Coordinates of C-alpha atoms in Angstrom, one line a residue:
Chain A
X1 CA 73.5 11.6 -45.0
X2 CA 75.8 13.8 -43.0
X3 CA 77.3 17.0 -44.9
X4 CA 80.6 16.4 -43.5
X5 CA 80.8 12.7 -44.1
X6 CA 79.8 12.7 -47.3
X7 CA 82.2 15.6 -48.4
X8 CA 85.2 13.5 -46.9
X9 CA 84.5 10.6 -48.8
X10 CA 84.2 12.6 -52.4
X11 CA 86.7 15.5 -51.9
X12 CA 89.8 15.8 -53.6
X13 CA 92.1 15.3 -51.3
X14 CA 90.6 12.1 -50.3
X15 CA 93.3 9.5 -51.5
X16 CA 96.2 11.4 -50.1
X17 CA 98.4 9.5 -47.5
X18 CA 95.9 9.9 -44.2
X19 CA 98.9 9.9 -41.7
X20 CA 100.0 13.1 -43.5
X21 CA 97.0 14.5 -43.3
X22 CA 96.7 13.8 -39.7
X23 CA 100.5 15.0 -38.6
X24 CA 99.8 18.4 -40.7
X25 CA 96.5 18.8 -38.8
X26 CA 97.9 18.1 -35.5
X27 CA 100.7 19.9 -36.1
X28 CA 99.1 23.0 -37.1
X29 CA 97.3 23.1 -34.2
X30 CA 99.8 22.4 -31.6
X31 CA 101.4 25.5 -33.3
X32 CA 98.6 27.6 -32.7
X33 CA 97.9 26.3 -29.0
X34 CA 101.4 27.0 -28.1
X35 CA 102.4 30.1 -29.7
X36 CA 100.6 33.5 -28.6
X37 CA 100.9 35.4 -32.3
X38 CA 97.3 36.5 -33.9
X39 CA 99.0 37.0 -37.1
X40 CA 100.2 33.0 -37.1
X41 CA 96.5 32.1 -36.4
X42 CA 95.1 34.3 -39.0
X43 CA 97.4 32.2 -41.5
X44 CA 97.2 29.3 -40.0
X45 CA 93.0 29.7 -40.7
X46 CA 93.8 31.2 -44.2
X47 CA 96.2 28.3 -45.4
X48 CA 93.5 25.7 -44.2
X49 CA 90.9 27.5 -45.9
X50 CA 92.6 27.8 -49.0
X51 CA 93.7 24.1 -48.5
X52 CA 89.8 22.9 -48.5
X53 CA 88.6 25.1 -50.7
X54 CA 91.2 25.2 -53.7
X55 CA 93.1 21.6 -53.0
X56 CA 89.9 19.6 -52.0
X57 CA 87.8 21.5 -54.0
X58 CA 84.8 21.8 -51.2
X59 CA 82.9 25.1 -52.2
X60 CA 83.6 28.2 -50.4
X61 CA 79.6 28.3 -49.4
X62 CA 79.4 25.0 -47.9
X63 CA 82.7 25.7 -45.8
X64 CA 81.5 29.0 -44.7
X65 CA 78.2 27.0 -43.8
X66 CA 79.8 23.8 -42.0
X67 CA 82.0 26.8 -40.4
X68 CA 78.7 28.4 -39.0
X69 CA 78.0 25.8 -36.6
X70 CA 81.0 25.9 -34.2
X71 CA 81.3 29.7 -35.1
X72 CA 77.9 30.6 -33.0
X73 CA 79.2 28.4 -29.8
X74 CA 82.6 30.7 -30.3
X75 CA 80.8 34.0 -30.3
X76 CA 78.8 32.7 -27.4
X77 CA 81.2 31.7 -25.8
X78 CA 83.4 35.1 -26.2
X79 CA 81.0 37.1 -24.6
X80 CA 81.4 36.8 -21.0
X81 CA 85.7 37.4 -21.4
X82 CA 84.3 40.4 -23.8
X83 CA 82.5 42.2 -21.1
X84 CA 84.4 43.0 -17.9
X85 CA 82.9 43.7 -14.4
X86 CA 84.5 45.9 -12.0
X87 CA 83.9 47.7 -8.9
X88 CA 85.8 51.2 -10.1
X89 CA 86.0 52.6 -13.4
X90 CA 89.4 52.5 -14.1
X91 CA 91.1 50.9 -17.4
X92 CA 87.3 50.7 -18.8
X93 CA 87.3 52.0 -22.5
X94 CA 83.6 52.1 -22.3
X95 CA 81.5 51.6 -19.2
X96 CA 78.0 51.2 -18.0
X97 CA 77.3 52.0 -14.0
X98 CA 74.7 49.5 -12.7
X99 CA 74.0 50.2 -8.4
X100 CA 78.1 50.1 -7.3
X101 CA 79.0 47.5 -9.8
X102 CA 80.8 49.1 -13.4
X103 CA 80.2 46.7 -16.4
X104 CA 82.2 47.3 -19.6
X105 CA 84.6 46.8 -21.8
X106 CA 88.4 47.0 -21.4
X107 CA 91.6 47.0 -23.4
X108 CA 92.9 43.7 -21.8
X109 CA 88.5 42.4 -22.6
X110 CA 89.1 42.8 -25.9
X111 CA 92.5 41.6 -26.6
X112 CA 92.2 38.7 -24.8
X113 CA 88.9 37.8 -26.6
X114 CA 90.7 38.8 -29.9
X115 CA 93.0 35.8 -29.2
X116 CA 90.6 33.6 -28.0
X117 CA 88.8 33.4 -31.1
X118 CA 91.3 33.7 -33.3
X119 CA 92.9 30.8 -31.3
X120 CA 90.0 29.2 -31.9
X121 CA 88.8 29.4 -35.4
X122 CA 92.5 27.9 -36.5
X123 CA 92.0 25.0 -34.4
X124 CA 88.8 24.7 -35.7
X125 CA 89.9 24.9 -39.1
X126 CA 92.7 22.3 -38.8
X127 CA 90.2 19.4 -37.3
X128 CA 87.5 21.1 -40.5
X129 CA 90.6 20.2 -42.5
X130 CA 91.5 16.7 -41.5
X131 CA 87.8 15.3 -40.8
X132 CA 86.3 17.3 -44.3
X133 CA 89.4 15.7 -46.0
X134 CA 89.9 12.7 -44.6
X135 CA 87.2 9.5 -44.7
X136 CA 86.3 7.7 -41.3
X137 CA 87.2 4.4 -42.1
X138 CA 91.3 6.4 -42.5
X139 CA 91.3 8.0 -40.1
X140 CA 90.2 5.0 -37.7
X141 CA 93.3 3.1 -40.0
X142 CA 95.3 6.0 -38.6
X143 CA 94.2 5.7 -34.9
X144 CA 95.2 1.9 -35.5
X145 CA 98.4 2.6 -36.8
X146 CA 99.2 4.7 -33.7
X147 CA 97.9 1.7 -31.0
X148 CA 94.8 4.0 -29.5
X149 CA 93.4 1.0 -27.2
X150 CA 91.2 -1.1 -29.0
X151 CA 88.2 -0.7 -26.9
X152 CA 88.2 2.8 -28.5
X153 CA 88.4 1.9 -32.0
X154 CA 86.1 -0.7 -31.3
X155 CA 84.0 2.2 -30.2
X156 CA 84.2 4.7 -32.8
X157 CA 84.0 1.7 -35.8
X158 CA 80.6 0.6 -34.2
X159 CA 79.3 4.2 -33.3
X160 CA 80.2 5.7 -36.6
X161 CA 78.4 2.7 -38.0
X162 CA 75.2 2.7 -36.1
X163 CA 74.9 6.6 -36.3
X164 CA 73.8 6.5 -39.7
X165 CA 71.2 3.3 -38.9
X166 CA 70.1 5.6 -36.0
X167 CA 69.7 8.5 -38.3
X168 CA 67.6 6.7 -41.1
X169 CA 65.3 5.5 -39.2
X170 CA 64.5 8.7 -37.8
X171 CA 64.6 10.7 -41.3
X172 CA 61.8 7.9 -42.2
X173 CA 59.5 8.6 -39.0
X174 CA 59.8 12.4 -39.4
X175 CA 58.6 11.9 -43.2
X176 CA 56.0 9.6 -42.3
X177 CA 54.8 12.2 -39.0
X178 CA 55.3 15.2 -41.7
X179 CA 52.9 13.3 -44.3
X180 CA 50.3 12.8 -41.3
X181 CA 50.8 17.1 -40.6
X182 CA 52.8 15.5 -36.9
X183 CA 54.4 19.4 -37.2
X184 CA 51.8 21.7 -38.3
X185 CA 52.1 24.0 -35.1
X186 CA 53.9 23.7 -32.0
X187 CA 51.9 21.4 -30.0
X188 CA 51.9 19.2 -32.8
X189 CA 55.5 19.2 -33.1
X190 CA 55.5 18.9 -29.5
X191 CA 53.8 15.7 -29.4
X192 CA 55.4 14.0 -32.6
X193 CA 58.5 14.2 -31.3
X194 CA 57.8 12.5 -28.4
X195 CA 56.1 9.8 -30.4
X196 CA 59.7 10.1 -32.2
X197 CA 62.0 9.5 -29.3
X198 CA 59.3 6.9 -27.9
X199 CA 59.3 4.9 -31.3
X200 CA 63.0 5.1 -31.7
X201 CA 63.7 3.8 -28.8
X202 CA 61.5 0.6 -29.5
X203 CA 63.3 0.3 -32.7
X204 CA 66.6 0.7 -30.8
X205 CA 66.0 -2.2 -28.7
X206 CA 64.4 -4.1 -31.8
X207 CA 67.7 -3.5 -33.6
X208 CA 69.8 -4.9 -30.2
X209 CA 68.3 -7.8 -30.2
X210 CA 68.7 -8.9 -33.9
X211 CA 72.1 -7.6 -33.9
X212 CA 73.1 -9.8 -31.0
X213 CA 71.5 -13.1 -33.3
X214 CA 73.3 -12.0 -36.2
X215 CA 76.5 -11.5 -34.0
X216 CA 75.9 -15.0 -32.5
X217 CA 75.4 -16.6 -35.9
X218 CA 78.7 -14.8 -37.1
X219 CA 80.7 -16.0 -34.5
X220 CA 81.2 -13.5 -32.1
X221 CA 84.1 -14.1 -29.7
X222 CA 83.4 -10.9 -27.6
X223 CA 86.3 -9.1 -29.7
X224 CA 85.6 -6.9 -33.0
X225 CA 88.8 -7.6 -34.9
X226 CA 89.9 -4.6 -36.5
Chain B
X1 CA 73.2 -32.9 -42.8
X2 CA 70.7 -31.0 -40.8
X3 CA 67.6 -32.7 -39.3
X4 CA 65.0 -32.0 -36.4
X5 CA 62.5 -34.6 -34.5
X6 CA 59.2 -33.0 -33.1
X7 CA 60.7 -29.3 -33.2
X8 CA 58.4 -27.4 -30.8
X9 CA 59.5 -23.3 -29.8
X10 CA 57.5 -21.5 -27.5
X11 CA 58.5 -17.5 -27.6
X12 CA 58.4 -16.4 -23.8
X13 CA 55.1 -14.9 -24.1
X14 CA 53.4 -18.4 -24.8
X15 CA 52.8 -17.8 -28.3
X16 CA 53.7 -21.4 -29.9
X17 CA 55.8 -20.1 -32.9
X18 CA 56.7 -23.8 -33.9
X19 CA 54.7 -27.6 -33.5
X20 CA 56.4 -30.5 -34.4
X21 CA 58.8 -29.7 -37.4
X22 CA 60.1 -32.3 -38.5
X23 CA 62.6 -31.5 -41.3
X24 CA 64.9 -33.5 -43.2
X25 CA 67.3 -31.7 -45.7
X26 CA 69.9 -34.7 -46.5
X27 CA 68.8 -36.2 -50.3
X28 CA 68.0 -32.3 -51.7
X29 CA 70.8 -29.3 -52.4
X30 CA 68.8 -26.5 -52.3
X31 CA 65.2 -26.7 -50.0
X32 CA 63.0 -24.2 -50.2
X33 CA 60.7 -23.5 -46.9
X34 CA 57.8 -21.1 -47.8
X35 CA 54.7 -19.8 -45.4
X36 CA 52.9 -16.3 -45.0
X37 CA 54.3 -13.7 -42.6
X38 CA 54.5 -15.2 -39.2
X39 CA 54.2 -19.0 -40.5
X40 CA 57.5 -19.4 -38.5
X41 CA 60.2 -19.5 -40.8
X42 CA 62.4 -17.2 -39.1
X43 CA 62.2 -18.8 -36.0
X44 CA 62.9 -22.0 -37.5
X45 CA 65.9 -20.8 -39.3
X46 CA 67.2 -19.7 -35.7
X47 CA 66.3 -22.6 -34.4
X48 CA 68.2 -24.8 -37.1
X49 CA 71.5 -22.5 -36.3
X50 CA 71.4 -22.9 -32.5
X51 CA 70.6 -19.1 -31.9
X52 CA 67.5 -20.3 -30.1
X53 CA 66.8 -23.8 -28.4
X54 CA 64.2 -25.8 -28.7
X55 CA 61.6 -25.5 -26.3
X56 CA 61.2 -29.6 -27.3
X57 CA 62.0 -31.8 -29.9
X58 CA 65.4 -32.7 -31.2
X59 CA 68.1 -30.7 -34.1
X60 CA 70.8 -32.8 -35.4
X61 CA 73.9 -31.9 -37.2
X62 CA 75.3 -34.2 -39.2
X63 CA 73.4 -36.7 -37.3
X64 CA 74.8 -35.7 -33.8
X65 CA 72.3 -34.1 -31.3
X66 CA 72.6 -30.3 -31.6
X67 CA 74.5 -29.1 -28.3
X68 CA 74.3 -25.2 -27.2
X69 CA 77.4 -24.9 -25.0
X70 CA 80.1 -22.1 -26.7
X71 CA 82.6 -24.8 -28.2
X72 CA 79.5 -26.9 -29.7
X73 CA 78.2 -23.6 -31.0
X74 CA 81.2 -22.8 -32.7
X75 CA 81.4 -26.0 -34.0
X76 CA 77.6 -24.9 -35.5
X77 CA 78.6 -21.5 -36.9
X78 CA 81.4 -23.4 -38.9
X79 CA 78.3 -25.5 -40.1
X80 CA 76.1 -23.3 -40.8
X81 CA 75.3 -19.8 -42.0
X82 CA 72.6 -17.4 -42.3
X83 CA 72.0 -14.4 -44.4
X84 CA 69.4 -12.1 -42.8
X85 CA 66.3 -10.6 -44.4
X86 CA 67.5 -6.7 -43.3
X87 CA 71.5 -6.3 -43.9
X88 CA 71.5 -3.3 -42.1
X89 CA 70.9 -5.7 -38.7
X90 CA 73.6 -8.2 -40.0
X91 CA 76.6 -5.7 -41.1
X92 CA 78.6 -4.6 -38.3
X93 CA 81.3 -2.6 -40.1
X94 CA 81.4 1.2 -41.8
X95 CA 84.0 -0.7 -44.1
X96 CA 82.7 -3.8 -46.4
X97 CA 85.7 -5.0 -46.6
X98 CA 86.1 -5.6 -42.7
X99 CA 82.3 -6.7 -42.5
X100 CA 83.2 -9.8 -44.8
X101 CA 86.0 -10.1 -42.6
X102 CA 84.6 -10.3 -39.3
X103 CA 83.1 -14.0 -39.8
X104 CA 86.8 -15.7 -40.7
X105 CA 88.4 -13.0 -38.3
X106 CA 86.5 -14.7 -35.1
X107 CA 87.4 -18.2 -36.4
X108 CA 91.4 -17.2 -35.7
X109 CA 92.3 -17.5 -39.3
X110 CA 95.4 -14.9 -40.3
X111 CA 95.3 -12.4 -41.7
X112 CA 96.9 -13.2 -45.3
X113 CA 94.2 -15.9 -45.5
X114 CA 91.5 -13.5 -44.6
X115 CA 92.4 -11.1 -47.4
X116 CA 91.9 -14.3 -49.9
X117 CA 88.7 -15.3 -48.7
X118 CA 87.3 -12.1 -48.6
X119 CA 88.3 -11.5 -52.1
X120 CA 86.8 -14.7 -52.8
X121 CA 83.8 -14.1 -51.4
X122 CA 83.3 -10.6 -52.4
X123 CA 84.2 -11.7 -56.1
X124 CA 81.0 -14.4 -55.8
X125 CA 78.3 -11.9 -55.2
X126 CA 80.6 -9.3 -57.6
X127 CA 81.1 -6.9 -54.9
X128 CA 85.3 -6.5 -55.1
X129 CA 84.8 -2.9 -56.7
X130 CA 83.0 -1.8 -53.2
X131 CA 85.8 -3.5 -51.1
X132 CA 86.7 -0.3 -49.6
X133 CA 83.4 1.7 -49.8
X134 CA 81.6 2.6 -46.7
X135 CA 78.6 0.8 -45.9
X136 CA 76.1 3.0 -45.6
X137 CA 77.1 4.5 -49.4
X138 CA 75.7 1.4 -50.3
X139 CA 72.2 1.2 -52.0
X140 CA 70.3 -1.8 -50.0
X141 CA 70.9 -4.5 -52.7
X142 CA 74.2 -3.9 -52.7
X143 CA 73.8 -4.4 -48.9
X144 CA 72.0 -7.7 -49.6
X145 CA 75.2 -9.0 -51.3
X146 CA 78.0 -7.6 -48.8
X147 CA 75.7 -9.4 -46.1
X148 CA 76.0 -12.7 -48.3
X149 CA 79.4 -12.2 -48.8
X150 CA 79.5 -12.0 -45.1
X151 CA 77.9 -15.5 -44.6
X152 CA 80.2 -17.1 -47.9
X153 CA 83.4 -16.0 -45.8
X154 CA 82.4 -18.3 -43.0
X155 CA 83.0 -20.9 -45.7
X156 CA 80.0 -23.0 -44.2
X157 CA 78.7 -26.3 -45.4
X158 CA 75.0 -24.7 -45.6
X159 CA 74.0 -21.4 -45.8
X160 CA 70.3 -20.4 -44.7
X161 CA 68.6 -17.4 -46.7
X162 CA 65.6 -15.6 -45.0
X163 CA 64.1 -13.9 -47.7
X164 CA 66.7 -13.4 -49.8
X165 CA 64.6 -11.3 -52.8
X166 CA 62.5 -9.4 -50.2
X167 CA 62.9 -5.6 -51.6
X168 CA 65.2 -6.8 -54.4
X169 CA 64.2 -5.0 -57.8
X170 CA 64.2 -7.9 -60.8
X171 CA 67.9 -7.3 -61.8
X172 CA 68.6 -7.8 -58.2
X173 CA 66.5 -10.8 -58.0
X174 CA 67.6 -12.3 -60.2
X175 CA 71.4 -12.1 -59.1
X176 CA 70.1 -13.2 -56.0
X177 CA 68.9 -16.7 -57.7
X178 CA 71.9 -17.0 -60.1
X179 CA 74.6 -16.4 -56.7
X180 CA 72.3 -18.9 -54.9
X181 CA 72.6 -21.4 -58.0
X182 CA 76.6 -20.6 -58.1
X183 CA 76.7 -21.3 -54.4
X184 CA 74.8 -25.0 -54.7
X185 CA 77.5 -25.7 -57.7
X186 CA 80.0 -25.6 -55.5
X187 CA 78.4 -28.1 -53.1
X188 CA 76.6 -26.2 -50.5
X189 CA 73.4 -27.1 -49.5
X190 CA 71.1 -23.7 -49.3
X191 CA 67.8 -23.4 -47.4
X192 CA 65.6 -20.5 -48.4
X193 CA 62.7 -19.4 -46.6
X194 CA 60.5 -17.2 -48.4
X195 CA 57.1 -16.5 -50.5
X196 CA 58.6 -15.0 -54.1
X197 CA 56.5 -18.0 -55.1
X198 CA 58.2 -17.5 -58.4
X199 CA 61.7 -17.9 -57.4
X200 CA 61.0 -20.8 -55.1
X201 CA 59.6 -23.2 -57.5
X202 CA 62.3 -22.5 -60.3
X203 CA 65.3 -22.6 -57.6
X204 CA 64.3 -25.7 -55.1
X205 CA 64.0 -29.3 -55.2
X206 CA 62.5 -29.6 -52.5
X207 CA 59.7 -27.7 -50.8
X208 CA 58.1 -27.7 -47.0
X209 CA 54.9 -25.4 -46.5
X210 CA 54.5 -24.0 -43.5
X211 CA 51.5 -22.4 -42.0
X212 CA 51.0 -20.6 -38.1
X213 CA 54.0 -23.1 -36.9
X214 CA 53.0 -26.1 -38.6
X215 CA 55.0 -27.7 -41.4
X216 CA 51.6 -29.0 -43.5
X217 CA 52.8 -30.3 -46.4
X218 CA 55.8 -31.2 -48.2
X219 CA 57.6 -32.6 -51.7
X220 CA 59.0 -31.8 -55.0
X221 CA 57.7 -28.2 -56.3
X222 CA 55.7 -29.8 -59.7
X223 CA 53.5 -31.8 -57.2
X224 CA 53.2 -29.3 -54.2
X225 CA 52.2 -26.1 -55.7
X226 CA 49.6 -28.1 -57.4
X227 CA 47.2 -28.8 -54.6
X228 CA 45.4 -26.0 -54.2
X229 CA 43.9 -26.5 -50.9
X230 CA 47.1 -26.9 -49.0
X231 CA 48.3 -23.3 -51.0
X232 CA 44.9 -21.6 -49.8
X233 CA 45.7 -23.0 -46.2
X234 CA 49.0 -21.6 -46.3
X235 CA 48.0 -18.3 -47.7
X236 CA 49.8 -18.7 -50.6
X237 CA 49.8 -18.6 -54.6
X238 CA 50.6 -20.5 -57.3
X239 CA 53.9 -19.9 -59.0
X240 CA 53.3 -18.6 -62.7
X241 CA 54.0 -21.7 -64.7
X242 CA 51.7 -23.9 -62.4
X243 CA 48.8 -20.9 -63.1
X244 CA 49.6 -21.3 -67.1
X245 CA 49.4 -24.9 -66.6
X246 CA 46.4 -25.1 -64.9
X247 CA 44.7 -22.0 -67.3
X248 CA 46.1 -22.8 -70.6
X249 CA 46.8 -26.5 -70.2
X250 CA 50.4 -26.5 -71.2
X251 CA 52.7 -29.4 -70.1
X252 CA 53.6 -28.5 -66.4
X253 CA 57.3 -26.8 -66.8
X254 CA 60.0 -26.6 -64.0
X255 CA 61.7 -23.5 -65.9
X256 CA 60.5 -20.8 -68.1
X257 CA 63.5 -22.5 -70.5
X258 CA 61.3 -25.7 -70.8
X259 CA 58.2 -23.7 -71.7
X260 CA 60.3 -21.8 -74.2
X261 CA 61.7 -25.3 -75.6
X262 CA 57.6 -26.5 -75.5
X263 CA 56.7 -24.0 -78.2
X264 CA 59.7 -23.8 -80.1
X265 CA 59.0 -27.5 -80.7
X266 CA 55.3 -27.0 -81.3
X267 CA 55.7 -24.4 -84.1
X268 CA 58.6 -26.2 -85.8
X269 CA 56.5 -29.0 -86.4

């Protein structure tokens, strides 16, 4: 079962009006995408923390945790606008000198990657907000409600479906190569999870082809009515 | 109702998964097919809905010759349903609520009437509670009943159930046969294929054996499950009661209720 998917179905904030949550999320985060002020994303990321840890009761560990993930591609990501390069040594606050070329850090470096992140974690924090408070199944009724194409919900009703098929019948052949030692060392491991992808796909294509019976045998007019 | 003539299917590989079936399910309500794993139940369940076509041999629906163009297949699915062994490969939908819904949805019914017959069906298999629960919350015979609920909303004249108490714990079988006995109260003819040997004799009136393709024998459960050497070719067992018949030489019960009534009697007297 998926952390995030199982905390939007069982927090606290899960029967409030979905199109509110939505607007506040989206609006939040237009805010912060339009408006250059570090101290308005700082709040912005406080008042959604406090919202899903004290509203929707999720604790402050798991958040921290489930904020982890998107928090390492950030830091990644904020280290080439961290480091400057330059060919003199001017405006450098502190520089190394490699052959001609200086490498460093500047004032404008580290302002600039000061607002990036910032920028960042409050967007992050309003789509943490809406999809840890808000179940699937709403938020597609929200989509709905605002005419996305149907093609797309279409999409996102059978993916979100299928994930969870797909992801069960991989937890059971990882158990079963675990039980058999499939991961003992890294050749092992190596070689059972190419058994893995190999097997799943075989049960992928198993799975197509009852699916399309059962879809035949439910009257399937090429259109998933919503 | 439903009836096939020298029903032969050939899978593409040449393995003969079916040899002239003939089947006949007008003067019973609920028919129980049973066989071992690959006897060919499945693929004669598919081949009784028109998701595969004979390779030879005749299916008629209500005594016309089954046709497999769209419109005559729609006709068929209006017919006939089928509940699936797995309901993970039969429910579409992260919402129950829209699974039940897809079946009635594809006919072109409205909305308004939608919401009523999945209420209606979901209140059959007592599933209303999980109307808005997402699917995969579900424990698998929960599942089970969502996919049935699935096949009632079609609001078809005879449902077919592969396997319907395969995995089932005993609370969930037996829901399973009292739905299944609700469902042929209300007039629908039910076809079960299975090998709960238990469940098959108390629930049918009428039984076909099948074994690698062939159907080898057929009648009423007292007389079938008592020749021995057609249950050995089949690979099959006795149900209990026949066993305790055959053991203890008690009368030869239909329902545990009879046998209950048979020594009630005996120690009253």
């Amino acid at each position: 079962m998926l952390i995030i998917d199982k905390y939007s179905y069982t927090n606290n904030l899960k029967d409030y009006s979905p199109i509110a949550k939505f607007y506040f999320a989206i609006g939040l985060m237009l805010l912060a995408m339009i408006i250059d002020i570090k101290e308005l994303y700082i709040s912005v990321f406080l008042l959604n923390f406090l919202i899903i840890t004290v509203l929707a009761k999720i604790s402050v560990k798991k958040y921290i945790k489930i904020l982890s993930i998107p928090m390492l591609f950030l830091i990644l990501g904020i280290v080439p606008v961290f480091i400057s390069l330059s060919k003199d040594s001017n405006n450098f606050i502190f520089v190394v000198n490699i052959w001609d070329i200086y490498i460093g850090i500047t004032e404008e470096g580290i302002n600039s990657s000061q607002i990036l992140l910032l920028r960042a974690l409050s967007s992050v924090s309003c789509t943490f907000f809406l999809i840890l408070t808000t179940p699937m199944n709403d938020l597609i009724y929200v989509l709905k409600k605002h005419k996305l194409p149907n093609i797309v919900i279409e999409m996102m009703v059978l993916i979100y479906r299928f994930i969870f098929i797909l992801l069960d019948e991989t937890i059971n052949i990882i158990v079963a190569q675990k039980l058999k030692l499939g991961y003992m060392d890294i050749r092992k491991s190596y070689k059972s999870i190419s058994a893995l992808i190999a097997s799943l796909f075989i049960r992928v294509m198993n799975r197509y082809e009852s699916l399309q019976y059962s879809l035949d045998a439910r009257g399937f007019d090429r259109q998933f009515y919503m | 109702m439903v009836k096939t003539q020298g029903l032969c299917y050939i899978y593409e590989d040449g393995t003969k998964a079916l040899k002239n079936i003939n089947l006949n399910i007008d003067n019973h309500n609920i028919i129980g097919i049973v066989g071992a794993n690959g006897s060919g139940k499945t693929t004669l369940f598919f081949n009784l809905m028109g998701l595969l076509k004979p390779s030879k041999g005749k299916v008629f629906l209500n005594g016309k010759e089954m046709k497999y163009n769209r419109k005559a297949l729609k006709k068929i699915r209006k017919k006939i349903g089928i509940v699936f062994q797995d309901p993970d490969k039969q429910i579409f939908y992260s919402k129950v609520y829209d699974d039940v819904a897809f079946g009635p949805r594809n006919l072109g019914i409205g909305e308004e009437e939608v919401n009523k017959i999945v209420e209606n069906a979901l209140n059959m298999v007592d599933m209303v509670e999980f109307k808005d629960k997402p699917v995969h919350f579900l424990s698998y015979g929960q599942k089970k009943k969502v996919a049935i609920a699935g096949a009632l909303a079609m609001n078809n004249d005879i449902i077919l159930f592969d396997e319907p108490t395969a995995g089932l714990d005993p609370v969930g079988t037996e829901n399973m046969i009292n739905i299944i006995k609700k469902l042929s109260e209300k007039n629908k003819k039910i076809i079960i294929s299975s090998h709960d040997m238990d469940m098959i004799y108390e629930l049918c009136e009428y039984i076909y054996i099948m074994s690698k393709g062939e159907v080898i024998d057929e009648g009423i459960p007292t007389r079938i499950f008592m020749k021995e050497s057609i249950l050995k070719e089949a690979m099959l067992k006795e149900p209990w009661l026949v066993k305790i018949h055959k053991i203890l030489g008690v009368p030869l019960c239909e329902k545990e209720e009879e046998l209950k009534a048979f020594y009630i009697g005996k120690n009253n007297k």
